[in-house]
mmCIF file with all atom_site columns, C-alpha atoms in Angstrom:
data_model
loop_
_atom_site.group_PDB
_atom_site.id
_atom_site.type_symbol
_atom_site.label_atom_id
_atom_site.label_alt_id
_atom_site.label_comp_id
_atom_site.label_asym_id
_atom_site.label_entity_id
_atom_site.label_seq_id
_atom_site.pdbx_PDB_ins_code
_atom_site.Cartn_x
_atom_site.Cartn_y
_atom_site.Cartn_z
_atom_site.occupancy
_atom_site.B_iso_or_equiv
_atom_site.pdbx_formal_charge
_atom_site.auth_seq_id
_atom_site.auth_comp_id
_atom_site.auth_asym_id
_atom_site.auth_atom_id
_atom_site.pdbx_PDB_model_num
ATOM 1   C CA . MET A 1 1   ? 4.896  146.349 36.766 1.00 75.00 ? 18  MET A CA 1
ATOM 2   C CA . ASP A 1 2   ? 7.202  144.249 38.930 1.00 78.00 ? 19  ASP A CA 1
ATOM 3   C CA . LEU A 1 3   ? 8.092  147.181 41.188 1.00 77.00 ? 20  LEU A CA 1
ATOM 4   C CA . PHE A 1 4   ? 4.444  147.522 42.233 1.00 79.00 ? 21  PHE A CA 1
ATOM 5   C CA . ASP A 1 5   ? 3.741  143.798 42.485 1.00 81.00 ? 22  ASP A CA 1
ATOM 6   C CA . LYS A 1 6   ? 1.354  142.904 45.347 1.00 79.00 ? 23  LYS A CA 1
ATOM 7   C CA . ILE A 1 7   ? 0.842  146.585 46.224 1.00 80.00 ? 24  ILE A CA 1
ATOM 8   C CA . GLN A 1 8   ? -2.837 147.411 46.338 1.00 78.00 ? 25  GLN A CA 1
ATOM 9   C CA . GLU A 1 9   ? -4.103 149.837 43.722 1.00 74.00 ? 26  GLU A CA 1
ATOM 10  C CA . THR A 1 10  ? -5.708 151.893 46.492 1.00 75.00 ? 27  THR A CA 1
ATOM 11  C CA . ASP A 1 11  ? -2.252 152.417 48.027 1.00 75.00 ? 28  ASP A CA 1
ATOM 12  C CA . ARG A 1 12  ? -0.502 153.566 44.850 1.00 75.00 ? 29  ARG A CA 1
ATOM 13  C CA . LYS A 1 13  ? -1.499 157.226 44.928 1.00 75.00 ? 30  LYS A CA 1
ATOM 14  C CA . SER A 1 14  ? -0.222 157.579 48.498 1.00 76.00 ? 31  SER A CA 1
ATOM 15  C CA . MET A 1 15  ? 2.867  155.541 47.598 1.00 78.00 ? 32  MET A CA 1
ATOM 16  C CA . LEU A 1 16  ? 3.842  157.804 44.679 1.00 80.00 ? 33  LEU A CA 1
ATOM 17  C CA . LYS A 1 17  ? 3.509  160.862 46.874 1.00 79.00 ? 34  LYS A CA 1
ATOM 18  C CA . CYS A 1 18  ? 5.508  159.228 49.667 1.00 79.00 ? 35  CYS A CA 1
ATOM 19  C CA . ILE A 1 19  ? 8.457  158.370 47.382 1.00 81.00 ? 36  ILE A CA 1
ATOM 20  C CA . ASN A 1 20  ? 8.385  161.817 45.760 1.00 82.00 ? 37  ASN A CA 1
ATOM 21  C CA . ALA A 1 21  ? 7.648  160.408 42.281 1.00 88.00 ? 38  ALA A CA 1
ATOM 22  C CA . TYR A 1 22  ? 7.171  162.465 39.119 1.00 90.00 ? 39  TYR A CA 1
ATOM 23  C CA . ALA A 1 23  ? 6.864  161.599 35.421 1.00 92.00 ? 40  ALA A CA 1
ATOM 24  C CA . ARG A 1 24  ? 8.520  162.969 32.291 1.00 93.00 ? 41  ARG A CA 1
ATOM 25  C CA . GLN A 1 25  ? 7.846  162.371 28.601 1.00 95.00 ? 42  GLN A CA 1
ATOM 26  C CA . TYR A 1 26  ? 10.551 161.641 25.998 1.00 95.00 ? 43  TYR A CA 1
ATOM 27  C CA . THR A 1 27  ? 10.367 161.201 22.238 1.00 95.00 ? 44  THR A CA 1
ATOM 28  C CA . ARG A 1 28  ? 12.161 158.570 20.204 1.00 95.00 ? 45  ARG A CA 1
ATOM 29  C CA . GLY A 1 29  ? 15.904 159.251 20.010 1.00 93.00 ? 46  GLY A CA 1
ATOM 30  C CA . ASP A 1 30  ? 15.990 161.416 23.140 1.00 94.00 ? 47  ASP A CA 1
ATOM 31  C CA . TYR A 1 31  ? 18.587 160.725 25.792 1.00 90.00 ? 48  TYR A CA 1
ATOM 32  C CA . ILE A 1 32  ? 17.338 160.478 29.347 1.00 86.00 ? 49  ILE A CA 1
ATOM 33  C CA . ARG A 1 33  ? 19.236 163.320 30.926 1.00 67.00 ? 50  ARG A CA 1
ATOM 34  C CA . TYR A 1 34  ? 19.477 163.042 34.667 1.00 55.00 ? 51  TYR A CA 1
ATOM 35  C CA . PRO A 1 35  ? 19.508 166.231 36.718 1.00 47.00 ? 52  PRO A CA 1
ATOM 36  C CA . ARG A 1 36  ? 22.375 167.010 39.096 1.00 45.00 ? 53  ARG A CA 1
ATOM 37  C CA . GLU A 1 37  ? 20.913 164.773 41.768 1.00 46.00 ? 54  GLU A CA 1
ATOM 38  C CA . ALA A 1 38  ? 21.106 161.806 39.370 1.00 51.00 ? 55  ALA A CA 1
ATOM 39  C CA . ASP A 1 39  ? 22.692 159.485 41.909 1.00 56.00 ? 56  ASP A CA 1
ATOM 40  C CA . SER A 1 40  ? 19.604 159.771 44.100 1.00 73.00 ? 57  SER A CA 1
ATOM 41  C CA . LEU A 1 41  ? 17.046 158.902 41.409 1.00 81.00 ? 58  LEU A CA 1
ATOM 42  C CA . ILE A 1 42  ? 15.575 155.625 40.194 1.00 86.00 ? 59  ILE A CA 1
ATOM 43  C CA . GLY A 1 43  ? 13.608 155.463 36.950 1.00 90.00 ? 60  GLY A CA 1
ATOM 44  C CA . ILE A 1 44  ? 10.855 153.100 35.851 1.00 90.00 ? 61  ILE A CA 1
ATOM 45  C CA . ILE A 1 45  ? 9.571  152.888 32.281 1.00 93.00 ? 62  ILE A CA 1
ATOM 46  C CA . GLU A 1 46  ? 5.820  153.426 32.249 1.00 93.00 ? 63  GLU A CA 1
ATOM 47  C CA . GLU A 1 47  ? 5.581  153.468 28.436 1.00 94.00 ? 64  GLU A CA 1
ATOM 48  C CA . GLY A 1 48  ? 8.038  152.679 25.620 1.00 95.00 ? 65  GLY A CA 1
ATOM 49  C CA . ASN A 1 49  ? 11.541 151.194 25.800 1.00 93.00 ? 66  ASN A CA 1
ATOM 50  C CA . LEU A 1 50  ? 15.121 152.368 26.283 1.00 93.00 ? 67  LEU A CA 1
ATOM 51  C CA . GLN A 1 51  ? 18.600 151.380 25.196 1.00 92.00 ? 68  GLN A CA 1
ATOM 52  C CA . MET A 1 52  ? 21.144 151.203 28.012 1.00 89.00 ? 69  MET A CA 1
ATOM 53  C CA . ALA A 1 53  ? 24.758 151.616 26.876 1.00 88.00 ? 70  ALA A CA 1
ATOM 54  C CA . ALA A 1 54  ? 28.158 152.214 28.455 1.00 84.00 ? 71  ALA A CA 1
ATOM 55  C CA . GLU A 1 55  ? 30.284 155.101 27.204 1.00 78.00 ? 72  GLU A CA 1
ATOM 56  C CA . ASP A 1 56  ? 34.049 155.584 27.227 1.00 75.00 ? 73  ASP A CA 1
ATOM 57  C CA . LEU A 1 57  ? 35.976 158.874 27.353 1.00 71.00 ? 74  LEU A CA 1
ATOM 58  C CA . TRP A 1 58  ? 35.822 159.204 23.549 1.00 74.00 ? 75  TRP A CA 1
ATOM 59  C CA . GLY A 1 59  ? 32.061 158.846 23.461 1.00 73.00 ? 76  GLY A CA 1
ATOM 60  C CA . ASN A 1 60  ? 32.061 155.314 22.064 1.00 77.00 ? 77  ASN A CA 1
ATOM 61  C CA . ARG A 1 61  ? 29.063 153.315 23.212 1.00 78.00 ? 78  ARG A CA 1
ATOM 62  C CA . SER A 1 62  ? 28.604 149.609 23.910 1.00 82.00 ? 79  SER A CA 1
ATOM 63  C CA . LEU A 1 63  ? 25.075 148.237 24.134 1.00 85.00 ? 80  LEU A CA 1
ATOM 64  C CA . ILE A 1 64  ? 24.357 146.616 27.481 1.00 86.00 ? 81  ILE A CA 1
ATOM 65  C CA . SER A 1 65  ? 20.623 145.996 27.397 1.00 86.00 ? 82  SER A CA 1
ATOM 66  C CA . ILE A 1 66  ? 17.261 146.938 25.913 1.00 89.00 ? 83  ILE A CA 1
ATOM 67  C CA . LEU A 1 67  ? 14.893 147.980 28.703 1.00 91.00 ? 84  LEU A CA 1
ATOM 68  C CA . GLN A 1 68  ? 11.187 147.351 28.148 1.00 90.00 ? 85  GLN A CA 1
ATOM 69  C CA . ARG A 1 69  ? 8.061  148.760 29.769 1.00 90.00 ? 86  ARG A CA 1
ATOM 70  C CA . GLY A 1 70  ? 8.130  148.193 33.516 1.00 87.00 ? 87  GLY A CA 1
ATOM 71  C CA . ALA A 1 71  ? 11.935 148.029 33.719 1.00 88.00 ? 88  ALA A CA 1
ATOM 72  C CA . VAL A 1 72  ? 13.697 149.841 36.553 1.00 88.00 ? 89  VAL A CA 1
ATOM 73  C CA . PHE A 1 73  ? 17.009 151.613 35.927 1.00 87.00 ? 90  PHE A CA 1
ATOM 74  C CA . GLY A 1 74  ? 19.494 153.668 37.935 1.00 82.00 ? 91  GLY A CA 1
ATOM 75  C CA . GLU A 1 75  ? 19.019 151.598 41.069 1.00 78.00 ? 92  GLU A CA 1
ATOM 76  C CA . THR A 1 76  ? 22.563 150.170 41.056 1.00 72.00 ? 93  THR A CA 1
ATOM 77  C CA . PHE A 1 77  ? 24.214 153.586 41.037 1.00 70.00 ? 94  PHE A CA 1
ATOM 78  C CA . ALA A 1 78  ? 21.712 154.987 43.510 1.00 70.00 ? 95  ALA A CA 1
ATOM 79  C CA . CYS A 1 79  ? 22.572 152.172 45.933 1.00 70.00 ? 96  CYS A CA 1
ATOM 80  C CA . ALA A 1 80  ? 26.324 152.165 45.306 1.00 66.00 ? 97  ALA A CA 1
ATOM 81  C CA . ARG A 1 81  ? 26.697 155.950 45.067 1.00 60.00 ? 98  ARG A CA 1
ATOM 82  C CA . LYS A 1 82  ? 29.169 155.579 42.193 1.00 57.00 ? 99  LYS A CA 1
ATOM 83  C CA . GLU A 1 83  ? 29.474 158.547 39.843 1.00 57.00 ? 100 GLU A CA 1
ATOM 84  C CA . ASN A 1 84  ? 32.539 157.769 37.714 1.00 53.00 ? 101 ASN A CA 1
ATOM 85  C CA . TYR A 1 85  ? 31.006 155.162 35.408 1.00 60.00 ? 102 TYR A CA 1
ATOM 86  C CA . VAL A 1 86  ? 29.010 156.583 32.516 1.00 72.00 ? 103 VAL A CA 1
ATOM 87  C CA . LEU A 1 87  ? 25.849 154.923 31.270 1.00 78.00 ? 104 LEU A CA 1
ATOM 88  C CA . SER A 1 88  ? 23.518 156.434 28.708 1.00 84.00 ? 105 SER A CA 1
ATOM 89  C CA . TYR A 1 89  ? 19.817 155.767 28.315 1.00 90.00 ? 106 TYR A CA 1
ATOM 90  C CA . GLN A 1 90  ? 18.284 156.494 24.909 1.00 92.00 ? 107 GLN A CA 1
ATOM 91  C CA . ALA A 1 91  ? 14.591 156.274 24.030 1.00 94.00 ? 108 ALA A CA 1
ATOM 92  C CA . LEU A 1 92  ? 13.969 153.722 21.285 1.00 93.00 ? 109 LEU A CA 1
ATOM 93  C CA . SER A 1 93  ? 10.348 154.871 21.108 1.00 94.00 ? 110 SER A CA 1
ATOM 94  C CA . ASP A 1 94  ? 8.259  157.609 22.681 1.00 96.00 ? 111 ASP A CA 1
ATOM 95  C CA . CYS A 1 95  ? 8.592  157.064 26.423 1.00 95.00 ? 112 CYS A CA 1
ATOM 96  C CA . ARG A 1 96  ? 7.095  158.061 29.722 1.00 96.00 ? 113 ARG A CA 1
ATOM 97  C CA . ILE A 1 97  ? 9.491  157.684 32.661 1.00 94.00 ? 114 ILE A CA 1
ATOM 98  C CA . LEU A 1 98  ? 8.533  157.769 36.319 1.00 92.00 ? 115 LEU A CA 1
ATOM 99  C CA . PHE A 1 99  ? 11.364 159.016 38.553 1.00 91.00 ? 116 PHE A CA 1
ATOM 100 C CA . MET A 1 100 ? 11.551 158.222 42.253 1.00 86.00 ? 117 MET A CA 1
ATOM 101 C CA . ASP A 1 101 ? 13.752 159.370 45.108 1.00 83.00 ? 118 ASP A CA 1
ATOM 102 C CA . TYR A 1 102 ? 16.139 156.548 46.116 1.00 78.00 ? 119 TYR A CA 1
ATOM 103 C CA . SER A 1 103 ? 16.170 157.534 49.778 1.00 76.00 ? 120 SER A CA 1
ATOM 104 C CA . ARG A 1 104 ? 12.363 157.516 49.894 1.00 75.00 ? 121 ARG A CA 1
ATOM 105 C CA . VAL A 1 105 ? 12.163 154.077 48.267 1.00 74.00 ? 122 VAL A CA 1
ATOM 106 C CA . PHE A 1 106 ? 14.721 152.242 50.407 1.00 71.00 ? 123 PHE A CA 1
ATOM 107 C CA . HIS A 1 107 ? 13.948 153.820 53.761 1.00 69.00 ? 124 HIS A CA 1
ATOM 108 C CA . THR A 1 108 ? 10.564 153.530 55.369 1.00 64.00 ? 125 THR A CA 1
ATOM 109 C CA . CYS A 1 109 ? 8.950  156.827 56.222 1.00 63.00 ? 126 CYS A CA 1
ATOM 110 C CA . SER A 1 110 ? 7.731  158.058 59.595 1.00 61.00 ? 127 SER A CA 1
ATOM 111 C CA . LEU A 1 111 ? 4.200  156.953 58.678 1.00 59.00 ? 128 LEU A CA 1
ATOM 112 C CA . ALA A 1 112 ? 5.392  153.336 58.326 1.00 58.00 ? 129 ALA A CA 1
ATOM 113 C CA . CYS A 1 113 ? 3.396  152.899 55.116 1.00 66.00 ? 130 CYS A CA 1
ATOM 114 C CA . SER A 1 114 ? 2.431  149.260 54.616 1.00 68.00 ? 131 SER A CA 1
ATOM 115 C CA . PHE A 1 115 ? 3.565  149.216 50.987 1.00 74.00 ? 132 PHE A CA 1
ATOM 116 C CA . HIS A 1 116 ? 7.161  150.221 51.735 1.00 74.00 ? 133 HIS A CA 1
ATOM 117 C CA . HIS A 1 117 ? 8.417  146.799 52.781 1.00 76.00 ? 134 HIS A CA 1
ATOM 118 C CA . ARG A 1 118 ? 6.764  145.222 49.753 1.00 79.00 ? 135 ARG A CA 1
ATOM 119 C CA . MET A 1 119 ? 8.391  147.761 47.421 1.00 79.00 ? 136 MET A CA 1
ATOM 120 C CA . ILE A 1 120 ? 11.835 147.085 48.924 1.00 79.00 ? 137 ILE A CA 1
ATOM 121 C CA . GLU A 1 121 ? 11.338 143.347 48.427 1.00 83.00 ? 138 GLU A CA 1
ATOM 122 C CA . ASN A 1 122 ? 10.275 143.956 44.826 1.00 84.00 ? 139 ASN A CA 1
ATOM 123 C CA . ILE A 1 123 ? 13.248 146.138 43.963 1.00 80.00 ? 140 ILE A CA 1
ATOM 124 C CA . VAL A 1 124 ? 15.733 143.681 45.521 1.00 82.00 ? 141 VAL A CA 1
ATOM 125 C CA . LYS A 1 125 ? 14.228 140.981 43.294 1.00 86.00 ? 142 LYS A CA 1
ATOM 126 C CA . ILE A 1 126 ? 14.520 143.269 40.261 1.00 83.00 ? 143 ILE A CA 1
ATOM 127 C CA . ILE A 1 127 ? 18.194 143.968 41.022 1.00 82.00 ? 144 ILE A CA 1
ATOM 128 C CA . ALA A 1 128 ? 18.895 140.244 41.378 1.00 86.00 ? 145 ALA A CA 1
ATOM 129 C CA . GLU A 1 129 ? 17.209 139.467 38.043 1.00 85.00 ? 146 GLU A CA 1
ATOM 130 C CA . LYS A 1 130 ? 19.139 142.263 36.333 1.00 83.00 ? 147 LYS A CA 1
ATOM 131 C CA . ASN A 1 131 ? 22.400 140.891 37.724 1.00 85.00 ? 148 ASN A CA 1
ATOM 132 C CA . LEU A 1 132 ? 21.543 137.550 36.124 1.00 88.00 ? 149 LEU A CA 1
ATOM 133 C CA . GLU A 1 133 ? 21.105 139.329 32.782 1.00 87.00 ? 150 GLU A CA 1
ATOM 134 C CA . PHE A 1 134 ? 24.537 140.925 33.158 1.00 86.00 ? 151 PHE A CA 1
ATOM 135 C CA . ILE A 1 135 ? 26.037 137.520 33.949 1.00 91.00 ? 152 ILE A CA 1
ATOM 136 C CA . LYS A 1 136 ? 24.517 136.230 30.716 1.00 91.00 ? 153 LYS A CA 1
ATOM 137 C CA . LYS A 1 137 ? 26.141 139.046 28.751 1.00 91.00 ? 154 LYS A CA 1
ATOM 138 C CA . ILE A 1 138 ? 29.517 138.391 30.377 1.00 92.00 ? 155 ILE A CA 1
ATOM 139 C CA . ASP A 1 139 ? 29.166 134.754 29.367 1.00 94.00 ? 156 ASP A CA 1
ATOM 140 C CA . VAL A 1 140 ? 28.566 135.844 25.753 1.00 94.00 ? 157 VAL A CA 1
ATOM 141 C CA . VAL A 1 141 ? 31.265 138.496 25.310 1.00 91.00 ? 158 VAL A CA 1
ATOM 142 C CA . SER A 1 142 ? 33.920 136.495 27.175 1.00 93.00 ? 159 SER A CA 1
ATOM 143 C CA . LYS A 1 143 ? 34.001 133.933 24.361 1.00 94.00 ? 160 LYS A CA 1
ATOM 144 C CA . LEU A 1 144 ? 37.082 134.259 22.153 1.00 92.00 ? 161 LEU A CA 1
ATOM 145 C CA . HIS A 1 145 ? 35.537 133.509 18.774 1.00 95.00 ? 162 HIS A CA 1
ATOM 146 C CA . LEU A 1 146 ? 32.571 135.092 17.023 1.00 96.00 ? 163 LEU A CA 1
ATOM 147 C CA . ARG A 1 147 ? 30.811 131.773 16.430 1.00 96.00 ? 164 ARG A CA 1
ATOM 148 C CA . GLU A 1 148 ? 31.059 130.947 20.125 1.00 96.00 ? 165 GLU A CA 1
ATOM 149 C CA . LYS A 1 149 ? 29.579 134.337 21.035 1.00 96.00 ? 166 LYS A CA 1
ATOM 150 C CA . ILE A 1 150 ? 26.656 133.807 18.663 1.00 97.00 ? 167 ILE A CA 1
ATOM 151 C CA . LEU A 1 151 ? 25.969 130.244 19.804 1.00 96.00 ? 168 LEU A CA 1
ATOM 152 C CA . THR A 1 152 ? 26.073 131.274 23.460 1.00 96.00 ? 169 THR A CA 1
ATOM 153 C CA . TYR A 1 153 ? 23.657 134.142 22.850 1.00 96.00 ? 170 TYR A CA 1
ATOM 154 C CA . LEU A 1 154 ? 21.269 132.008 20.785 1.00 96.00 ? 171 LEU A CA 1
ATOM 155 C CA . SER A 1 155 ? 21.433 129.227 23.375 1.00 95.00 ? 172 SER A CA 1
ATOM 156 C CA . GLN A 1 156 ? 20.378 131.717 26.054 1.00 95.00 ? 173 GLN A CA 1
ATOM 157 C CA . CYS A 1 157 ? 17.457 132.845 23.896 1.00 95.00 ? 174 CYS A CA 1
ATOM 158 C CA . ALA A 1 158 ? 16.429 129.227 23.308 1.00 95.00 ? 175 ALA A CA 1
ATOM 159 C CA . ARG A 1 159 ? 16.514 128.447 27.023 1.00 93.00 ? 176 ARG A CA 1
ATOM 160 C CA . SER A 1 160 ? 14.458 131.552 27.814 1.00 92.00 ? 177 SER A CA 1
ATOM 161 C CA . SER A 1 161 ? 11.815 130.618 25.221 1.00 93.00 ? 178 SER A CA 1
ATOM 162 C CA . GLY A 1 162 ? 11.865 126.930 26.129 1.00 93.00 ? 179 GLY A CA 1
ATOM 163 C CA . THR A 1 163 ? 12.187 125.826 22.504 1.00 94.00 ? 180 THR A CA 1
ATOM 164 C CA . ALA A 1 164 ? 14.856 125.491 19.815 1.00 95.00 ? 181 ALA A CA 1
ATOM 165 C CA . THR A 1 165 ? 12.823 127.809 17.554 1.00 96.00 ? 182 THR A CA 1
ATOM 166 C CA . PHE A 1 166 ? 12.481 131.349 18.851 1.00 96.00 ? 183 PHE A CA 1
ATOM 167 C CA . THR A 1 167 ? 12.530 135.044 17.955 1.00 95.00 ? 184 THR A CA 1
ATOM 168 C CA . VAL A 1 168 ? 15.487 137.085 19.163 1.00 95.00 ? 185 VAL A CA 1
ATOM 169 C CA . PRO A 1 169 ? 14.602 140.504 20.627 1.00 89.00 ? 186 PRO A CA 1
ATOM 170 C CA . LEU A 1 170 ? 17.391 142.333 18.763 1.00 90.00 ? 187 LEU A CA 1
ATOM 171 C CA . GLY A 1 171 ? 17.797 143.282 15.108 1.00 91.00 ? 188 GLY A CA 1
ATOM 172 C CA . ARG A 1 172 ? 21.136 142.704 13.405 1.00 93.00 ? 189 ARG A CA 1
ATOM 173 C CA . LEU A 1 173 ? 22.630 146.069 14.329 1.00 92.00 ? 190 LEU A CA 1
ATOM 174 C CA . LYS A 1 174 ? 21.621 145.828 17.978 1.00 91.00 ? 191 LYS A CA 1
ATOM 175 C CA . MET A 1 175 ? 22.704 142.199 18.112 1.00 94.00 ? 192 MET A CA 1
ATOM 176 C CA . ALA A 1 176 ? 26.129 143.165 16.770 1.00 94.00 ? 193 ALA A CA 1
ATOM 177 C CA . GLU A 1 177 ? 26.399 145.913 19.377 1.00 90.00 ? 194 GLU A CA 1
ATOM 178 C CA . TYR A 1 178 ? 25.352 143.529 22.127 1.00 91.00 ? 195 TYR A CA 1
ATOM 179 C CA . LEU A 1 179 ? 27.912 140.935 21.039 1.00 93.00 ? 196 LEU A CA 1
ATOM 180 C CA . CYS A 1 180 ? 30.552 143.665 20.612 1.00 90.00 ? 197 CYS A CA 1
ATOM 181 C CA . VAL A 1 181 ? 31.258 142.635 17.021 1.00 93.00 ? 198 VAL A CA 1
ATOM 182 C CA . ASP A 1 182 ? 31.082 144.169 13.550 1.00 93.00 ? 199 ASP A CA 1
ATOM 183 C CA . ARG A 1 183 ? 27.649 143.949 11.912 1.00 94.00 ? 200 ARG A CA 1
ATOM 184 C CA . SER A 1 184 ? 29.030 142.687 8.581  1.00 96.00 ? 201 SER A CA 1
ATOM 185 C CA . ALA A 1 185 ? 31.094 140.026 10.359 1.00 96.00 ? 202 ALA A CA 1
ATOM 186 C CA . LEU A 1 186 ? 27.981 138.942 12.278 1.00 97.00 ? 203 LEU A CA 1
ATOM 187 C CA . SER A 1 187 ? 25.943 138.597 9.083  1.00 96.00 ? 204 SER A CA 1
ATOM 188 C CA . ARG A 1 188 ? 28.686 136.574 7.397  1.00 97.00 ? 205 ARG A CA 1
ATOM 189 C CA . GLU A 1 189 ? 29.082 134.237 10.349 1.00 97.00 ? 206 GLU A CA 1
ATOM 190 C CA . LEU A 1 190 ? 25.326 133.659 10.624 1.00 97.00 ? 207 LEU A CA 1
ATOM 191 C CA . SER A 1 191 ? 25.340 132.699 6.941  1.00 97.00 ? 208 SER A CA 1
ATOM 192 C CA . ASN A 1 192 ? 28.280 130.354 7.529  1.00 97.00 ? 209 ASN A CA 1
ATOM 193 C CA . MET A 1 193 ? 26.571 128.765 10.525 1.00 97.00 ? 210 MET A CA 1
ATOM 194 C CA . SER A 1 194 ? 23.451 128.181 8.455  1.00 96.00 ? 211 SER A CA 1
ATOM 195 C CA . ARG A 1 195 ? 25.544 126.588 5.701  1.00 96.00 ? 212 ARG A CA 1
ATOM 196 C CA . ASP A 1 196 ? 27.232 124.347 8.284  1.00 95.00 ? 213 ASP A CA 1
ATOM 197 C CA . GLY A 1 197 ? 23.850 123.160 9.548  1.00 94.00 ? 214 GLY A CA 1
ATOM 198 C CA . LEU A 1 198 ? 24.118 124.690 13.013 1.00 95.00 ? 215 LEU A CA 1
ATOM 199 C CA . ILE A 1 199 ? 21.184 127.071 12.650 1.00 96.00 ? 216 ILE A CA 1
ATOM 200 C CA . SER A 1 200 ? 18.486 128.212 10.258 1.00 96.00 ? 217 SER A CA 1
ATOM 201 C CA . TYR A 1 201 ? 16.892 131.628 10.367 1.00 96.00 ? 218 TYR A CA 1
ATOM 202 C CA . GLU A 1 202 ? 14.649 134.109 8.640  1.00 94.00 ? 219 GLU A CA 1
ATOM 203 C CA . GLY A 1 203 ? 14.923 137.645 9.912  1.00 92.00 ? 220 GLY A CA 1
ATOM 204 C CA . ASN A 1 204 ? 14.894 137.464 13.716 1.00 93.00 ? 221 ASN A CA 1
ATOM 205 C CA . ARG A 1 205 ? 13.353 133.971 13.781 1.00 96.00 ? 222 ARG A CA 1
ATOM 206 C CA . PHE A 1 206 ? 15.985 131.336 14.557 1.00 97.00 ? 223 PHE A CA 1
ATOM 207 C CA . THR A 1 207 ? 16.091 127.562 14.921 1.00 96.00 ? 224 THR A CA 1
ATOM 208 C CA . LEU A 1 208 ? 18.997 125.776 16.573 1.00 96.00 ? 225 LEU A CA 1
ATOM 209 C CA . HIS A 1 209 ? 19.868 122.408 15.048 1.00 93.00 ? 226 HIS A CA 1
ATOM 210 C CA . ILE A 1 210 ? 20.966 120.478 18.110 1.00 84.00 ? 227 ILE A CA 1
ATOM 211 C CA . PRO A 1 211 ? 22.282 116.942 17.569 1.00 76.00 ? 228 PRO A CA 1
ATOM 212 C CA . ASP A 1 212 ? 20.507 114.169 19.444 1.00 65.00 ? 229 ASP A CA 1
ATOM 213 C CA . GLN A 1 213 ? 22.174 113.206 22.674 1.00 43.00 ? 230 GLN A CA 1
ATOM 214 C CA . VAL A 1 214 ? 23.756 109.758 22.630 1.00 34.00 ? 231 VAL A CA 1
#
């Protein structure tokens, strides 16, 4: 896991005790309910994956990201101490979540444990990488037309995979939620794009037909 990168295995037991870590199990479909001290906790997915979504006052949700094993969540709000923006985390499979005390993670203890500085470096890197993912989503949803949204998203996937043929990580429903569009409209536009020779696809496997550069 990226959070524990370059931390010796022999140090991990002491580290987990130092940062006041504890684990909880969740089953598929469960929401990760934070206790009252939510703004002081950081979570890391030891097993399974989560859906992170934003919620408005009416309970409508907008998919932000799918978090896989090893992903850290809650760190932004723990650092910023913001409580008026509602995010929900739902288990997409059976999960095991390790919770850690924010103050213990970001502030070295009186014992000056050698792993603390490394952990802080790791979590800063994780936050930076997550910010890049959010920038990618902004780039997608800021497009005015559905076809532009789809092409931007597929282009990002192609760049990440390093090839014009790739598998997207989202099914149609989740893709529609991520793009903030209707699922039926997404399916129709994908069909139209295939007819127009822009893409070909089978299930979640896509190929971009990019014209040769002159």
